Tab-separated table of C-alpha atoms in Angstrom:
chain	number	residue	atom	x	y	z
A	1	GLN	CA	-41.860	156.895	-123.979
A	2	VAL	CA	-45.596	157.372	-123.510
A	3	GLN	CA	-46.729	158.090	-119.965
A	4	LEU	CA	-50.232	158.448	-118.556
A	5	GLN	CA	-51.384	160.336	-115.476
A	6	GLU	CA	-54.832	160.285	-113.888
A	7	SER	CA	-56.325	163.307	-112.169
A	8	GLY	CA	-59.586	164.129	-110.447
A	9	PRO	CA	-61.298	164.157	-107.057
A	10	GLY	CA	-60.459	161.380	-104.636
A	11	LEU	CA	-63.814	161.565	-102.875
A	12	VAL	CA	-67.255	161.474	-104.474
A	13	LYS	CA	-70.617	161.421	-102.734
A	14	PRO	CA	-73.100	158.608	-103.401
A	15	SER	CA	-75.452	159.222	-106.338
A	16	GLN	CA	-73.101	161.849	-107.790
A	17	THR	CA	-70.872	161.633	-110.878
A	18	LEU	CA	-67.269	160.468	-110.787
A	19	SER	CA	-65.124	162.416	-113.271
A	20	LEU	CA	-61.507	161.593	-114.065
A	21	THR	CA	-59.054	162.852	-116.674
A	22	CYS	CA	-56.008	161.107	-118.085
A	23	THR	CA	-53.184	163.197	-119.510
A	24	VAL	CA	-50.966	161.495	-122.063
A	25	SER	CA	-47.365	162.650	-122.451
A	26	GLY	CA	-44.507	161.496	-124.634
A	27	GLY	CA	-46.704	160.886	-127.662
A	28	SER	CA	-49.867	162.002	-129.424
A	29	ILE	CA	-53.169	160.485	-128.381
A	30	SER	CA	-54.212	160.646	-132.025
A	31	SER	CA	-51.324	158.680	-133.505
A	32	GLY	CA	-51.045	154.959	-133.981
A	33	SER	CA	-53.662	152.243	-133.736
A	34	TYR	CA	-54.370	152.399	-130.042
A	35	SER	CA	-57.320	152.477	-127.724
A	36	TRP	CA	-57.378	154.637	-124.638
A	37	THR	CA	-58.991	152.734	-121.819
A	38	TRP	CA	-60.095	152.883	-118.211
A	39	ILE	CA	-59.649	149.954	-115.837
A	40	ARG	CA	-60.480	149.885	-112.137
A	41	GLN	CA	-59.517	147.745	-109.176
A	42	PRO	CA	-61.377	147.670	-105.844
A	43	ALA	CA	-59.107	147.223	-102.850
A	44	GLY	CA	-57.884	143.656	-102.592
A	45	LYS	CA	-59.762	142.606	-105.725
A	46	GLY	CA	-59.152	142.024	-109.393
A	47	LEU	CA	-59.181	144.212	-112.476
A	48	GLU	CA	-62.321	145.387	-114.266
A	49	TRP	CA	-62.265	146.912	-117.741
A	50	LEU	CA	-64.627	149.888	-117.962
A	51	GLY	CA	-64.404	151.003	-121.552
A	52	ARG	CA	-62.262	152.392	-124.353
A	53	ILE	CA	-62.152	155.002	-127.041
A	54	TYR	CA	-60.297	154.067	-130.211
A	55	THR	CA	-58.129	156.438	-132.237
A	56	THR	CA	-60.933	156.891	-134.784
A	57	GLY	CA	-63.402	157.832	-132.053
A	58	SER	CA	-65.147	154.478	-131.845
A	59	ILE	CA	-66.226	153.752	-128.262
A	60	ASN	CA	-67.005	150.544	-126.357
A	61	TYR	CA	-68.169	150.112	-122.784
A	62	ASN	CA	-68.360	147.198	-120.386
A	63	PRO	CA	-72.005	146.075	-120.571
A	64	SER	CA	-72.041	145.512	-116.806
A	65	LEU	CA	-71.928	149.271	-116.282
A	66	LYS	CA	-74.888	149.737	-118.565
A	67	SER	CA	-75.485	153.412	-119.291
A	68	ARG	CA	-73.535	154.850	-116.350
A	69	VAL	CA	-70.182	155.263	-118.077
A	70	THR	CA	-68.992	157.777	-120.666
A	71	ILE	CA	-65.504	158.062	-122.157
A	72	SER	CA	-64.433	161.035	-124.252
A	73	VAL	CA	-61.241	162.420	-125.730
A	74	ASP	CA	-59.823	165.922	-126.107
A	75	ALA	CA	-57.064	165.522	-128.674
A	76	SER	CA	-56.080	169.194	-128.443
A	77	LYS	CA	-55.091	168.637	-124.820
A	78	ASN	CA	-53.847	165.069	-125.346
A	79	GLN	CA	-56.325	163.908	-122.733
A	80	PHE	CA	-59.178	161.469	-122.385
A	81	SER	CA	-61.790	161.332	-119.673
A	82	LEU	CA	-64.113	159.063	-117.727
A	83	LYS	CA	-67.504	159.904	-116.278
A	84	LEU	CA	-69.403	157.418	-114.114
A	85	THR	CA	-72.831	158.474	-112.965
A	86	SER	CA	-74.972	157.472	-109.977
A	87	VAL	CA	-72.020	156.112	-108.033
A	88	THR	CA	-72.332	153.896	-104.973
A	89	ALA	CA	-69.856	152.485	-102.487
A	90	ALA	CA	-69.319	149.603	-104.910
A	91	ASP	CA	-67.596	152.052	-107.269
A	92	THR	CA	-64.850	152.739	-104.718
A	93	ALA	CA	-61.637	151.615	-106.398
A	94	VAL	CA	-58.296	152.583	-107.850
A	95	TYR	CA	-58.951	153.829	-111.373
A	96	TYR	CA	-56.253	153.376	-114.012
A	97	CYS	CA	-56.007	154.952	-117.432
A	98	VAL	CA	-54.199	152.686	-119.856
A	99	ARG	CA	-53.165	152.567	-123.494
A	100	ALA	CA	-54.331	149.428	-125.282
A	101	GLY	CA	-52.996	147.803	-128.414
A	102	GLY	CA	-55.123	146.103	-131.028
A	103	ASN	CA	-57.499	147.520	-133.578
A	104	ILE	CA	-61.064	148.763	-133.826
A	105	VAL	CA	-62.370	145.260	-133.101
A	106	VAL	CA	-59.797	143.737	-130.786
A	107	LEU	CA	-58.363	144.893	-127.481
A	108	ASN	CA	-55.039	143.077	-127.338
A	109	TRP	CA	-52.713	144.300	-124.602
A	110	PHE	CA	-52.597	147.067	-122.005
A	111	ASP	CA	-49.409	149.151	-121.734
A	112	PRO	CA	-48.420	151.530	-120.272
A	113	TRP	CA	-50.622	152.109	-117.233
A	114	GLY	CA	-51.055	155.303	-115.279
A	115	GLN	CA	-50.085	155.170	-111.624
A	116	GLY	CA	-53.748	154.956	-110.638
A	117	ILE	CA	-55.979	157.203	-108.569
A	118	LEU	CA	-58.001	156.060	-105.582
A	119	VAL	CA	-61.599	157.228	-105.717
A	120	THR	CA	-63.699	156.723	-102.613
A	121	VAL	CA	-67.481	156.978	-102.732
A	122	SER	CA	-68.708	158.160	-99.356
A	123	SER	CA	-70.916	160.822	-97.859
B	1	GLN	CA	-66.603	135.659	-110.014
B	2	SER	CA	-64.035	136.484	-112.733
B	3	ALA	CA	-64.625	135.218	-116.259
B	4	LEU	CA	-61.117	133.765	-116.629
B	5	THR	CA	-60.096	131.257	-113.978
B	6	GLN	CA	-56.723	131.476	-112.263
B	7	PRO	CA	-55.445	129.703	-109.148
B	8	ALA	CA	-55.618	131.981	-106.130
B	9	SER	CA	-52.037	131.334	-105.169
B	10	VAL	CA	-48.854	129.559	-106.198
B	11	SER	CA	-45.483	129.378	-104.534
B	12	GLY	CA	-41.954	128.330	-105.283
B	13	SER	CA	-38.426	128.551	-103.967
B	14	PRO	CA	-35.721	130.771	-105.460
B	15	GLY	CA	-34.298	129.236	-108.606
B	16	GLN	CA	-37.305	127.014	-109.237
B	17	SER	CA	-39.900	127.346	-112.008
B	18	ILE	CA	-43.608	127.890	-111.551
B	19	THR	CA	-46.574	127.987	-113.909
B	20	ILE	CA	-49.786	129.964	-113.538
B	21	SER	CA	-52.804	128.833	-115.530
B	22	CYS	CA	-55.624	130.902	-116.980
B	23	THR	CA	-58.704	129.031	-118.194
B	24	GLY	CA	-61.404	130.485	-120.376
B	25	THR	CA	-63.592	129.311	-123.231
B	26	SER	CA	-63.536	129.047	-127.008
B	27	SER	CA	-64.982	132.587	-127.148
B	28	ASP	CA	-61.898	134.059	-125.562
B	29	VAL	CA	-58.663	132.251	-124.632
B	30	GLY	CA	-59.268	129.263	-126.875
B	31	GLY	CA	-60.455	131.194	-129.886
B	32	TYR	CA	-57.845	133.916	-130.239
B	33	ASN	CA	-54.165	134.535	-129.641
B	34	TYR	CA	-54.892	137.706	-127.689
B	35	VAL	CA	-53.915	136.589	-124.196
B	36	SER	CA	-51.756	138.885	-122.100
B	37	TRP	CA	-50.248	138.685	-118.622
B	38	TYR	CA	-49.647	141.413	-116.037
B	39	GLN	CA	-47.500	141.621	-112.913
B	40	GLN	CA	-48.631	143.805	-110.038
B	41	HIS	CA	-46.584	144.574	-106.951
B	42	PRO	CA	-48.421	145.912	-103.880
B	43	GLY	CA	-49.494	149.513	-104.292
B	44	LYS	CA	-48.261	149.647	-107.882
B	45	ALA	CA	-49.943	149.643	-111.277
B	46	PRO	CA	-49.955	146.405	-113.267
B	47	LYS	CA	-47.120	145.892	-115.742
B	48	LEU	CA	-47.399	144.067	-119.068
B	49	MET	CA	-45.256	140.912	-119.055
B	50	ILE	CA	-46.556	138.837	-121.993
B	51	TYR	CA	-48.808	139.704	-124.938
B	52	GLU	CA	-50.348	137.693	-127.776
B	53	VAL	CA	-49.907	134.494	-125.743
B	54	SER	CA	-46.141	134.230	-125.891
B	55	ASN	CA	-44.571	137.540	-126.902
B	56	ARG	CA	-42.442	139.369	-124.411
B	57	PRO	CA	-41.803	143.152	-124.375
B	58	SER	CA	-38.076	143.856	-124.708
B	59	ARG	CA	-37.862	145.232	-121.170
B	60	VAL	CA	-39.185	141.986	-119.623
B	61	SER	CA	-36.782	139.282	-118.483
B	62	ASN	CA	-36.605	136.144	-120.630
B	63	ARG	CA	-37.331	134.167	-117.446
B	64	PHE	CA	-40.978	134.932	-118.226
B	65	SER	CA	-42.702	132.930	-120.955
B	66	GLY	CA	-46.251	132.259	-122.093
B	67	SER	CA	-48.067	129.489	-123.895
B	68	LYS	CA	-51.559	128.226	-124.675
B	69	SER	CA	-53.268	124.887	-125.115
B	70	GLY	CA	-56.940	124.775	-125.937
B	71	ASN	CA	-58.864	127.063	-123.606
B	72	THR	CA	-56.014	127.387	-121.111
B	73	ALA	CA	-53.138	129.842	-121.252
B	74	SER	CA	-50.108	129.599	-119.007
B	75	LEU	CA	-47.425	131.897	-117.655
B	76	THR	CA	-44.148	130.256	-116.661
B	77	ILE	CA	-41.507	131.952	-114.573
B	78	SER	CA	-38.161	130.214	-114.470
B	79	GLY	CA	-35.273	130.846	-112.074
B	80	LEU	CA	-37.589	132.375	-109.487
B	81	GLN	CA	-36.286	135.469	-107.760
B	82	ALA	CA	-37.553	137.296	-104.692
B	83	GLU	CA	-38.562	140.253	-106.874
B	84	ASP	CA	-41.007	138.029	-108.766
B	85	GLU	CA	-43.254	137.870	-105.701
B	86	ALA	CA	-46.384	139.716	-106.851
B	87	ASP	CA	-49.917	139.266	-108.129
B	88	TYR	CA	-50.311	138.085	-111.706
B	89	TYR	CA	-53.364	138.642	-113.899
B	90	CYS	CA	-54.242	137.196	-117.263
B	91	SER	CA	-56.416	138.958	-119.800
B	92	SER	CA	-58.033	137.918	-123.045
B	93	TYR	CA	-59.992	139.447	-125.867
B	94	THR	CA	-63.491	137.987	-126.033
B	95	SER	CA	-65.840	137.884	-128.983
B	96	THR	CA	-68.760	138.719	-126.686
B	97	ASN	CA	-69.777	142.349	-126.255
B	98	THR	CA	-67.718	142.461	-123.061
B	99	LEU	CA	-64.641	142.757	-125.310
B	100	VAL	CA	-62.093	142.112	-122.549
B	101	LEU	CA	-61.883	139.603	-119.722
B	102	PHE	CA	-59.484	139.453	-116.794
B	103	GLY	CA	-58.636	136.573	-114.528
B	104	GLY	CA	-59.129	136.886	-110.795
B	105	GLY	CA	-55.401	137.093	-110.175
B	106	THR	CA	-52.804	134.734	-108.715
B	107	LYS	CA	-50.602	135.611	-105.766
B	108	LEU	CA	-47.072	134.299	-106.269
B	109	THR	CA	-45.076	133.713	-103.102
B	110	VAL	CA	-41.333	133.141	-103.325
B	111	LEU	CA	-40.485	130.994	-100.319
């Protein structure tokens, strides 16, 4: 079955760029009608959807992050990535990469999830 | 403040049934059958339990069920077991440019 695994630095300095990669195994990132998404969760808090890239390349971002977030895909490596610029302590969270069902308009369900990676923003 | 409203906590004894509510608006929960529910144990990633309001992945126990009435969706767990103790989150598609909303989460305690 499809599995996802996040990778990247666990510590980022304030004002710098957070960069994470998600490697997909057990299936092709280009097959099926799925979106590849990023969701984060600050310690002790709820879930926040960051954005998604659909199989066709269509991209949507959470408006609350304005222009700070970028999601891209490298189909040759079966990976997709997240970049979050100008980070502050408020961006400290566990970041999950997740496959989402639905279509180009709708995000329906989220499954499976990566194990998550804790990213701390601190000098 | 989360866009979908869930109770902060619920509790029940083993063998009992509990229901967790998730209230939104006609732009999300009430307008579409794209509500899903997730279970999260401490230190673990969330796990999909219910999708499209009431559909259950084959790997999920039939003790879990979902429903919707108006702008409120519900997750019911019957025959409570100790392993059900976890945080539960609802999610819904929204027609706004936010695209996805999550509830604030409900902590289920099995007494």
